[in-house]
Coordinates of N, CA, C and O in Angstrom, one line a residue:
M1083 N -13.5 28.9 -23.0 CA -12.2 28.2 -23.2 C -12.2 26.8 -22.6 O -12.8 26.6 -21.5
N1084 N -11.6 25.9 -23.3 CA -11.5 24.5 -22.8 C -10.4 24.4 -21.8 O -9.2 24.8 -22.0
H1085 N -10.7 24.0 -20.6 CA -9.7 23.8 -19.5 C -9.3 22.4 -19.3 O -8.7 22.0 -18.3
S1086 N -9.6 21.5 -20.3 CA -9.2 20.1 -20.3 C -7.7 20.1 -20.6 O -7.1 20.9 -21.3
L1087 N -7.0 19.0 -20.1 CA -5.6 18.9 -20.4 C -5.2 17.4 -20.5 O -5.9 16.5 -19.9
V1088 N -4.1 17.2 -21.2 CA -3.5 15.8 -21.3 C -2.2 15.9 -20.6 O -1.4 16.8 -20.9
V1089 N -1.9 15.0 -19.7 CA -0.6 14.8 -19.2 C 0.1 13.7 -20.0 O -0.4 12.6 -20.1
M1090 N 1.2 14.1 -20.7 CA 1.8 13.3 -21.6 C 3.3 13.0 -21.4 O 3.9 13.8 -20.6
G1091 N 3.8 12.0 -22.0 CA 5.2 11.7 -21.9 C 5.4 10.2 -22.0 O 4.5 9.4 -22.1
V1092 N 6.7 9.8 -22.0 CA 7.0 8.4 -22.1 C 6.6 7.6 -20.9 O 6.4 8.2 -19.8
S1093 N 6.5 6.3 -21.0 CA 6.2 5.5 -19.8 C 7.2 5.8 -18.7 O 8.4 5.9 -18.9
G1094 N 6.7 5.9 -17.5 CA 7.5 6.1 -16.3 C 7.7 7.5 -15.9 O 8.4 7.8 -14.9
C1095 N 7.2 8.5 -16.7 CA 7.4 9.9 -16.4 C 6.5 10.4 -15.3 O 6.8 11.5 -14.8
G1096 N 5.5 9.7 -14.9 CA 4.6 10.1 -13.8 C 3.3 10.7 -14.2 O 2.6 11.4 -13.5
K1097 N 2.9 10.3 -15.4 CA 1.6 10.8 -16.0 C 0.4 10.5 -15.0 O -0.4 11.4 -14.7
S1098 N 0.3 9.3 -14.6 CA -0.9 8.9 -13.8 C -0.9 9.6 -12.4 O -1.9 10.1 -12.0
S1099 N 0.3 9.7 -11.8 CA 0.3 10.4 -10.5 C 0.0 11.8 -10.6 O -0.9 12.4 -9.8
L1100 N 0.6 12.5 -11.6 CA 0.3 13.9 -11.8 C -1.2 14.1 -12.2 O -1.9 15.0 -11.7
G1101 N -1.6 13.3 -13.2 CA -3.0 13.5 -13.7 C -4.0 13.3 -12.6 O -5.0 14.1 -12.5
A1102 N -3.9 12.3 -11.8 CA -4.9 12.0 -10.7 C -4.9 13.2 -9.7 O -5.9 13.6 -9.3
G1103 N -3.7 13.7 -9.4 CA -3.6 14.8 -8.4 C -4.2 16.0 -9.0 O -4.9 16.8 -8.3
L1104 N -3.9 16.3 -10.3 CA -4.5 17.5 -10.9 C -6.0 17.4 -11.0 O -6.7 18.4 -10.8
A1105 N -6.5 16.2 -11.4 CA -8.0 16.1 -11.5 C -8.6 16.5 -10.2 O -9.7 17.1 -10.2
G1106 N -8.1 16.0 -9.1 CA -8.6 16.4 -7.7 C -8.5 17.9 -7.5 O -9.5 18.5 -7.0
L1107 N -7.4 18.5 -7.8 CA -7.2 19.9 -7.5 C -8.1 20.8 -8.4 O -8.7 21.8 -8.0
L1108 N -8.3 20.3 -9.7 CA -9.1 21.1 -10.6 C -10.6 20.7 -10.7 O -11.3 21.3 -11.5
K1109 N -10.9 19.8 -9.8 CA -12.3 19.2 -9.8 C -12.7 18.8 -11.2 O -13.8 19.1 -11.7
A1110 N -11.8 18.1 -11.9 CA -12.0 17.6 -13.2 C -12.2 16.1 -13.2 O -11.9 15.4 -12.3
R1111 N -12.8 15.6 -14.3 CA -13.0 14.2 -14.5 C -11.6 13.6 -14.9 O -10.9 14.1 -15.8
F1112 N -11.2 12.6 -14.2 CA -9.9 11.9 -14.5 C -10.1 10.8 -15.5 O -10.9 9.9 -15.2
V1113 N -9.3 10.7 -16.5 CA -9.4 9.6 -17.5 C -8.0 9.1 -17.6 O -7.1 9.7 -18.1
E1114 N -7.8 7.8 -17.1 CA -6.5 7.1 -17.2 C -6.5 6.5 -18.6 O -7.2 5.5 -18.9
G1115 N -5.6 7.0 -19.4 CA -5.5 6.5 -20.8 C -5.2 5.1 -20.9 O -5.7 4.4 -21.8
D1116 N -4.3 4.5 -20.1 CA -4.0 3.1 -20.1 C -5.2 2.2 -20.0 O -5.2 1.1 -20.5
A1117 N -6.2 2.7 -19.3 CA -7.4 1.9 -19.0 C -8.2 1.6 -20.3 O -9.1 0.8 -20.4
H1118 N -7.9 2.4 -21.4 CA -8.6 2.3 -22.6 C -7.9 1.5 -23.7 O -8.4 1.4 -24.8
H1119 N -6.8 0.9 -23.3 CA -6.1 0.0 -24.3 C -6.9 -1.3 -24.4 O -7.4 -1.8 -23.4
S1120 N -6.9 -1.8 -25.6 CA -7.5 -3.1 -25.9 C -6.7 -4.2 -25.2 O -5.5 -4.0 -24.8
S1121 N -7.3 -5.3 -25.0 CA -6.6 -6.5 -24.4 C -5.5 -6.9 -25.3 O -4.4 -7.4 -24.8
T1122 N -5.7 -6.8 -26.6 CA -4.6 -7.2 -27.5 C -3.4 -6.2 -27.3 O -2.3 -6.7 -27.3
N1123 N -3.7 -4.9 -27.2 CA -2.6 -4.0 -27.0 C -1.8 -4.3 -25.7 O -0.6 -4.2 -25.6
R1124 N -2.6 -4.5 -24.7 CA -2.0 -4.8 -23.4 C -1.1 -6.1 -23.4 O 0.0 -6.1 -22.9
A1125 N -1.6 -7.1 -24.1 CA -0.9 -8.3 -24.2 C 0.4 -8.1 -25.0 O 1.5 -8.6 -24.6
K1126 N 0.4 -7.3 -26.1 CA 1.6 -7.0 -26.9 C 2.6 -6.3 -26.0 O 3.8 -6.6 -26.0
M1127 N 2.1 -5.2 -25.3 CA 3.1 -4.5 -24.5 C 3.7 -5.3 -23.3 O 4.9 -5.2 -23.0
S1128 N 2.9 -6.2 -22.7 CA 3.4 -7.0 -21.6 C 4.5 -8.0 -22.2 O 5.3 -8.4 -21.4
Q1129 N 4.4 -8.3 -23.5 CA 5.3 -9.2 -24.1 C 6.5 -8.5 -24.7 O 7.4 -9.1 -25.3
G1130 N 6.5 -7.2 -24.5 CA 7.6 -6.4 -25.0 C 7.5 -6.0 -26.5 O 8.5 -5.7 -27.1
I1131 N 6.3 -6.1 -27.0 CA 6.1 -5.8 -28.5 C 5.6 -4.4 -28.6 O 4.5 -4.1 -28.0
A1132 N 6.3 -3.6 -29.3 CA 5.9 -2.2 -29.4 C 4.6 -2.0 -30.3 O 4.4 -2.8 -31.2
L1133 N 3.8 -1.1 -29.9 CA 2.5 -0.8 -30.6 C 2.8 0.0 -31.9 O 3.7 0.8 -31.9
T1134 N 2.1 -0.3 -32.9 CA 2.1 0.5 -34.2 C 1.1 1.6 -34.2 O 0.2 1.6 -33.3
D1135 N 1.1 2.4 -35.2 CA 0.1 3.4 -35.3 C -1.3 2.7 -35.5 O -2.3 3.2 -34.9
A1136 N -1.3 1.7 -36.2 CA -2.6 0.9 -36.4 C -3.1 0.4 -35.1 O -4.3 0.4 -34.8
D1137 N -2.2 -0.1 -34.2 CA -2.6 -0.6 -32.9 C -3.2 0.5 -32.1 O -4.1 0.3 -31.3
R1138 N -2.6 1.7 -32.2 CA -3.0 2.8 -31.4 C -4.3 3.5 -31.9 O -4.9 4.3 -31.1
D1139 N -4.7 3.2 -33.1 CA -5.9 3.9 -33.7 C -7.1 3.8 -32.8 O -7.8 4.8 -32.5
G1140 N -7.5 2.6 -32.5 CA -8.7 2.4 -31.6 C -8.6 3.0 -30.3 O -9.6 3.6 -29.7
W1141 N -7.4 3.0 -29.7 CA -7.2 3.6 -28.4 C -7.3 5.1 -28.5 O -8.0 5.7 -27.7
L1142 N -6.7 5.7 -29.5 CA -6.9 7.1 -29.7 C -8.3 7.6 -29.9 O -8.8 8.6 -29.5
H1143 N -9.0 6.7 -30.7 CA -10.5 7.0 -30.9 C -11.2 7.0 -29.6 O -12.0 7.9 -29.4
A1144 N -11.0 6.0 -28.8 CA -11.6 6.0 -27.4 C -11.3 7.2 -26.6 O -12.2 7.7 -25.9
L1145 N -10.0 7.6 -26.6 CA -9.6 8.8 -25.8 C -10.2 10.0 -26.3 O -10.7 10.9 -25.6
A1146 N -10.3 10.2 -27.7 CA -11.0 11.3 -28.3 C -12.4 11.4 -27.9 O -13.0 12.5 -27.5
D1147 N -13.1 10.2 -27.8 CA -14.5 10.2 -27.4 C -14.6 10.6 -25.9 O -15.5 11.4 -25.6
E1148 N -13.7 10.2 -25.1 CA -13.7 10.6 -23.7 C -13.6 12.1 -23.5 O -14.2 12.7 -22.7
L1149 N -12.7 12.7 -24.3 CA -12.5 14.1 -24.3 C -13.7 14.9 -24.7 O -14.0 16.0 -24.2
G1150 N -14.4 14.3 -25.6 CA -15.6 15.0 -26.2 C -16.8 14.9 -25.3 O -17.8 15.6 -25.5
R1151 N -16.8 14.0 -24.3 CA -17.9 13.9 -23.4 C -18.0 15.0 -22.4 O -17.0 15.6 -22.0
Q1152 N -19.2 15.4 -22.0 CA -19.4 16.4 -21.0 C -19.5 15.8 -19.6 O -19.8 14.6 -19.5
P1153 N -19.3 16.4 -18.5 CA -18.9 17.8 -18.4 C -17.4 18.0 -18.5 O -16.6 17.1 -18.1
L1154 N -17.0 19.1 -18.9 CA -15.6 19.5 -18.9 C -15.3 20.1 -17.5 O -16.2 20.5 -16.8
P1155 N -14.1 20.2 -17.1 CA -12.9 19.8 -17.7 C -12.5 18.3 -17.5 O -13.1 17.7 -16.6
V1156 N -11.6 17.8 -18.2 CA -11.1 16.5 -18.2 C -9.6 16.6 -18.0 O -8.9 17.4 -18.6
V1157 N -9.0 15.7 -17.2 CA -7.6 15.5 -17.1 C -7.3 14.0 -17.7 O -7.8 13.1 -17.0
L1158 N -6.7 13.9 -18.8 CA -6.4 12.7 -19.5 C -4.9 12.4 -19.4 O -4.1 13.2 -19.7
T1159 N -4.6 11.1 -19.1 CA -3.2 10.7 -19.2 C -3.0 9.9 -20.5 O -3.8 9.0 -20.7
C1160 N -2.1 10.3 -21.3 CA -1.9 9.6 -22.6 C -0.5 9.9 -23.0 O -0.1 11.1 -23.0
S1161 N 0.3 9.0 -23.4 CA 1.7 9.2 -23.9 C 1.8 10.2 -25.0 O 2.7 11.0 -25.0
S1162 N 0.8 10.3 -25.9 CA 0.8 11.3 -26.9 C 2.1 11.5 -27.6 O 2.6 12.6 -27.8
L1163 N 2.8 10.4 -27.9 CA 4.1 10.4 -28.4 C 4.3 11.1 -29.7 O 5.4 11.7 -29.9
K1164 N 3.3 11.1 -30.6 CA 3.5 11.7 -31.9 C 2.6 13.0 -32.0 O 1.5 13.0 -31.4
R1165 N 3.1 13.9 -32.8 CA 2.2 15.1 -33.0 C 0.9 14.7 -33.6 O -0.1 15.3 -33.3
A1166 N 0.8 13.8 -34.5 CA -0.4 13.4 -35.1 C -1.4 12.9 -34.0 O -2.6 13.1 -34.2
Y1167 N -0.9 12.2 -33.0 CA -1.8 11.8 -31.9 C -2.3 13.0 -31.2 O -3.5 13.1 -30.8
R1168 N -1.4 13.9 -30.9 CA -1.9 15.1 -30.1 C -2.9 15.9 -31.0 O -3.9 16.4 -30.4
D1169 N -2.6 16.0 -32.3 CA -3.5 16.8 -33.1 C -4.9 16.1 -33.2 O -5.9 16.8 -33.2
R1170 N -4.9 14.8 -33.2 CA -6.2 14.1 -33.2 C -7.0 14.4 -31.9 O -8.2 14.6 -31.9
L1171 N -6.3 14.4 -30.8 CA -7.0 14.8 -29.5 C -7.4 16.2 -29.5 O -8.5 16.6 -29.0
R1172 N -6.6 17.1 -30.1 CA -7.0 18.5 -30.2 C -8.3 18.7 -31.0 O -9.1 19.5 -30.7
R1173 N -8.4 17.9 -32.1 CA -9.6 18.0 -32.9 C -10.8 17.6 -32.1 O -11.9 18.1 -32.3
A1174 N -10.7 16.6 -31.2 CA -11.8 16.2 -30.4 C -12.1 17.2 -29.3 O -13.3 17.2 -28.9
S1175 N -11.2 18.0 -28.9 CA -11.4 18.9 -27.8 C -10.6 20.2 -28.1 O -9.5 20.4 -27.5
P1176 N -11.2 21.1 -28.9 CA -10.4 22.3 -29.3 C -10.1 23.1 -28.0 O -10.8 23.2 -27.1
G1177 N -8.8 23.7 -28.0 CA -8.3 24.4 -26.9 C -7.7 23.5 -25.9 O -7.3 24.0 -24.8
L1178 N -7.5 22.3 -26.2 CA -6.9 21.3 -25.3 C -5.5 21.7 -24.9 O -4.7 22.2 -25.8
H1179 N -5.1 21.6 -23.6 CA -3.8 21.9 -23.1 C -3.0 20.6 -22.9 O -3.6 19.5 -22.6
F1180 N -1.7 20.6 -23.1 CA -0.9 19.4 -22.8 C 0.2 19.8 -21.8 O 0.8 20.9 -21.9
V1181 N 0.5 18.9 -20.9 CA 1.6 19.0 -19.9 C 2.5 17.9 -20.3 O 2.2 16.7 -20.2
F1182 N 3.7 18.2 -20.8 CA 4.7 17.3 -21.2 C 5.7 17.0 -20.1 O 6.4 17.9 -19.7
L1183 N 5.7 15.8 -19.5 CA 6.6 15.4 -18.5 C 7.8 14.9 -19.1 O 7.9 13.8 -19.6
D1184 N 8.9 15.7 -19.1 CA 10.1 15.4 -19.8 C 11.0 14.7 -18.8 O 11.3 15.2 -17.7
I1185 N 11.5 13.5 -19.1 CA 12.3 12.7 -18.2 C 13.5 12.0 -19.0 O 13.3 11.6 -20.1
P1186 N 14.6 11.9 -18.4 CA 15.8 11.3 -19.0 C 15.5 9.8 -19.1 O 14.8 9.2 -18.3
R1187 N 16.0 9.2 -20.2 CA 15.8 7.7 -20.5 C 16.1 6.9 -19.2 O 15.4 6.0 -18.9
E1188 N 17.3 7.1 -18.6 CA 17.7 6.3 -17.5 C 16.7 6.3 -16.3 O 16.4 5.3 -15.7
A1189 N 16.1 7.5 -16.0 CA 15.1 7.6 -15.0 C 13.8 6.9 -15.3 O 13.2 6.3 -14.5
A1190 N 13.4 7.0 -16.6 CA 12.2 6.4 -17.0 C 12.4 4.9 -16.9 O 11.5 4.1 -16.4
L1191 N 13.5 4.4 -17.4 CA 13.8 2.9 -17.3 C 13.8 2.4 -15.9 O 13.2 1.4 -15.6
Q1192 N 14.4 3.2 -15.0 CA 14.4 2.8 -13.6 C 13.0 2.8 -13.0 O 12.6 1.8 -12.3
R1193 N 12.2 3.8 -13.3 CA 10.8 3.8 -12.8 C 9.9 2.6 -13.3 O 9.2 2.0 -12.6
V1194 N 10.0 2.4 -14.6 CA 9.3 1.3 -15.2 C 9.7 0.0 -14.7 O 8.9 -0.9 -14.4
S1195 N 11.0 -0.2 -14.5 CA 11.5 -1.5 -14.0 C 11.0 -1.7 -12.6 O 10.7 -2.8 -12.2
A1196 N 10.9 -0.6 -11.8 CA 10.5 -0.7 -10.4 C 9.1 -1.2 -10.3 O 8.7 -1.7 -9.2
R1197 N 8.3 -0.9 -11.3 CA 6.8 -1.3 -11.2 C 6.7 -2.8 -11.3 O 5.7 -3.3 -10.8
G1198 N 7.6 -3.5 -12.0 CA 7.5 -4.9 -12.1 C 6.2 -5.4 -12.7 O 5.7 -4.8 -13.7
A1199 N 5.7 -6.4 -12.1 CA 4.4 -7.0 -12.7 C 3.2 -6.2 -12.3 O 2.1 -6.6 -12.8
A1200 N 3.3 -5.2 -11.5 CA 2.2 -4.4 -11.2 C 1.6 -3.6 -12.4 O 0.5 -3.1 -12.3
H1201 N 2.3 -3.5 -13.5 CA 1.9 -2.8 -14.6 C 2.2 -3.6 -15.9 O 3.2 -4.3 -15.9
F1202 N 1.3 -3.5 -16.9 CA 1.5 -4.4 -18.1 C 2.6 -3.9 -19.0 O 3.0 -4.6 -19.9
F1203 N 3.1 -2.7 -18.8 CA 4.1 -2.2 -19.8 C 5.5 -2.7 -19.5 O 6.0 -2.6 -18.4
S1204 N 6.1 -3.4 -20.5 CA 7.4 -4.0 -20.3 C 8.5 -2.9 -20.3 O 8.5 -2.0 -21.2
A1205 N 9.4 -3.0 -19.4 CA 10.6 -2.1 -19.4 C 11.4 -2.1 -20.7 O 12.0 -1.2 -21.1
S1206 N 11.3 -3.2 -21.4 CA 12.0 -3.3 -22.7 C 11.5 -2.4 -23.7 O 12.2 -2.2 -24.7
L1207 N 10.3 -1.8 -23.5 CA 9.8 -0.8 -24.5 C 10.1 0.6 -24.3 O 9.7 1.5 -25.1
V1208 N 10.8 0.9 -23.2 CA 11.2 2.3 -22.9 C 12.0 2.9 -24.0 O 11.7 4.0 -24.5
D1209 N 13.0 2.2 -24.6 CA 13.8 2.8 -25.7 C 12.9 3.0 -26.9 O 13.1 4.1 -27.6
N1210 N 11.9 2.2 -27.1 CA 11.0 2.4 -28.3 C 10.2 3.7 -28.1 O 10.0 4.4 -29.0
Q1211 N 9.8 3.9 -26.8 CA 9.0 5.1 -26.6 C 9.9 6.4 -26.9 O 9.4 7.3 -27.5
F1212 N 11.1 6.4 -26.4 CA 12.0 7.5 -26.7 C 12.2 7.7 -28.2 O 12.3 8.8 -28.7
A1213 N 12.4 6.5 -28.9 CA 12.6 6.6 -30.4 C 11.3 7.1 -31.1 O 11.4 7.8 -32.1
T1214 N 10.2 6.8 -30.6 CA 8.9 7.2 -31.2 C 8.5 8.7 -30.8 O 7.9 9.4 -31.6
L1215 N 9.0 9.2 -29.7 CA 8.6 10.5 -29.2 C 8.9 11.6 -30.2 O 10.1 11.8 -30.5
E1216 N 7.9 12.3 -30.5 CA 8.1 13.6 -31.3 C 7.8 14.7 -30.2 O 6.6 14.9 -29.9
R1217 N 8.8 15.3 -29.7 CA 8.7 16.3 -28.7 C 7.8 17.4 -29.1 O 7.8 17.8 -30.2
P1218 N 6.9 17.9 -28.1 CA 6.0 18.9 -28.5 C 6.6 20.3 -28.4 O 5.8 21.3 -28.3
D1219 N 7.9 20.4 -28.4 CA 8.5 21.7 -28.3 C 8.0 22.7 -29.4 O 7.9 22.3 -30.6
G1220 N 7.5 23.9 -29.0 CA 7.0 24.8 -30.0 C 5.6 24.7 -30.3 O 5.0 25.6 -31.0
E1221 N 4.9 23.6 -29.9 CA 3.5 23.5 -30.2 C 2.7 24.4 -29.2 O 3.1 24.6 -28.1
P1222 N 1.6 25.0 -29.7 CA 0.8 25.8 -28.8 C 0.1 25.0 -27.7 O -0.2 23.8 -27.9
G1223 N -0.1 25.7 -26.5 CA -0.8 25.0 -25.5 C -0.1 23.9 -24.8 O -0.7 23.0 -24.3
V1224 N 1.2 23.9 -24.8 CA 2.0 22.9 -24.1 C 2.9 23.5 -23.1 O 3.6 24.4 -23.3
L1225 N 2.9 22.8 -21.9 CA 3.8 23.2 -20.8 C 4.8 22.0 -20.6 O 4.3 20.9 -20.4
R1226 N 6.1 22.3 -20.7 CA 7.1 21.2 -20.5 C 7.5 21.4 -19.0 O 7.9 22.4 -18.6
L1227 N 7.6 20.2 -18.4 CA 8.0 20.2 -17.0 C 9.0 19.0 -16.8 O 8.9 18.0 -17.5
D1228 N 10.0 19.2 -15.9 CA 10.9 18.2 -15.5 C 10.2 17.2 -14.7 O 9.8 17.4 -13.6
A1229 N 10.1 16.0 -15.2 CA 9.3 14.9 -14.6 C 10.0 14.5 -13.2 O 9.3 13.8 -12.4
E1230 N 11.2 14.8 -13.0 CA 11.9 14.4 -11.7 C 11.6 15.4 -10.6 O 12.1 15.1 -9.5
L1231 N 10.9 16.5 -10.8 CA 10.5 17.4 -9.8 C 9.5 16.7 -8.8 O 8.8 15.8 -9.3
P1232 N 9.4 17.1 -7.6 CA 8.4 16.6 -6.7 C 7.0 16.8 -7.2 O 6.7 17.9 -7.8
L1233 N 6.1 15.9 -6.9 CA 4.7 16.0 -7.4 C 4.1 17.3 -7.0 O 3.4 17.9 -7.8
P1234 N 4.2 17.7 -5.7 CA 3.5 19.0 -5.4 C 4.0 20.2 -6.2 O 3.3 21.1 -6.6
Q1235 N 5.3 20.2 -6.5 CA 5.9 21.3 -7.3 C 5.3 21.2 -8.8 O 5.0 22.2 -9.4
L1236 N 5.2 20.0 -9.3 CA 4.6 19.8 -10.6 C 3.1 20.3 -10.7 O 2.7 21.0 -11.6
Q1237 N 2.4 19.9 -9.6 CA 1.0 20.3 -9.6 C 0.9 21.9 -9.5 O 0.1 22.4 -10.2
D1238 N 1.7 22.5 -8.7 CA 1.7 23.9 -8.6 C 2.0 24.6 -9.9 O 1.4 25.6 -10.3
A1239 N 3.0 24.1 -10.6 CA 3.4 24.7 -11.9 C 2.3 24.6 -12.9 O 2.0 25.6 -13.6
V1240 N 1.6 23.5 -12.9 CA 0.5 23.3 -13.9 C -0.7 24.3 -13.5 O -1.2 24.9 -14.4
C1241 N -1.0 24.3 -12.2 CA -2.1 25.2 -11.8 C -1.8 26.7 -12.1 O -2.7 27.4 -12.6
Q1242 N -0.5 27.1 -11.9 CA -0.1 28.5 -12.2 C -0.2 28.7 -13.7 O -0.7 29.8 -14.1
W1243 N 0.2 27.8 -14.5 CA 0.2 27.9 -15.9 C -1.3 28.0 -16.4 O -1.6 28.9 -17.2
L1244 N -2.1 27.2 -15.9 CA -3.5 27.2 -16.3 C -4.2 28.6 -15.9 O -5.0 29.1 -16.7
D1245 N -3.8 29.0 -14.7 CA -4.4 30.3 -14.3 C -3.9 31.4 -15.3 O -4.7 32.3 -15.6
A1246 N -2.6 31.4 -15.7 CA -2.1 32.4 -16.6 C -2.8 32.3 -17.9 O -3.0 33.3 -18.6
E1247 N -3.1 31.1 -18.4 CA -3.7 30.8 -19.7 C -5.1 31.4 -19.6 O -5.7 31.8 -20.7
Q1248 N -5.8 31.4 -18.5 CA -7.2 31.9 -18.4 C -7.2 33.4 -18.2 O -8.3 34.0 -18.4
A1249 N -6.1 34.0 -17.8 CA -6.1 35.5 -17.6 C -6.4 36.2 -18.9 O -6.0 35.8 -20.0
P1250 N -7.2 37.3 -18.8 CA -7.5 38.0 -20.0 C -6.2 38.6 -20.6 O -5.3 39.0 -19.9
S1251 N -6.2 38.6 -21.9 CA -5.0 39.2 -22.6 C -4.9 40.7 -22.4 O -5.9 41.4 -22.3
A1252 N -3.7 41.1 -22.3 CA -3.4 42.5 -22.1 C -3.6 43.3 -23.4 O -3.7 44.5 -23.4
E1253 N -3.7 42.6 -24.5 CA -3.8 43.2 -25.8 C -5.3 43.6 -26.0 O -6.2 43.0 -25.6
T1254 N -5.5 44.7 -26.7 CA -6.9 45.1 -27.0 C -7.1 44.8 -28.5 O -6.3 44.8 -29.3
P1255 N -8.4 44.4 -28.7 CA -8.7 43.9 -30.1 C -8.7 45.1 -31.1 O -8.8 46.2 -30.9

């Protein structure tokens, strides 16, 4: 079974903090999705220009390649805003799990604004991310968490979920 996972959600939800912490706890390779954006994409986002599917294509290809590399497991941070993006990552890494950090718009905007120049993502793009988001509700292998919970509580919830996912099924074949 693949124990790799993607920590997903809109900008400001805490993907990087949770992903880095989980990678340490799970002894997994940490892949920061933002580090794989092209300089063109970074420039667009810093100018408040929303990325298109075409802009994201090369980025998603690079992330799929990262997931396909050994050794497993991997903890990847990636907004994964659309189901098509998530499905593309699933094809690269069958059995991939997703942790969806669900955050209210106002809280995301506040967090992104607080980052200021320390991050290339413009706060003006938060509304676009919410408009683009296709929630993963009902998709298999997805855990939804309240992004405003304390980081240790989020980490515990993910670890418990992964443990339950690994437990043998009570059903007999």
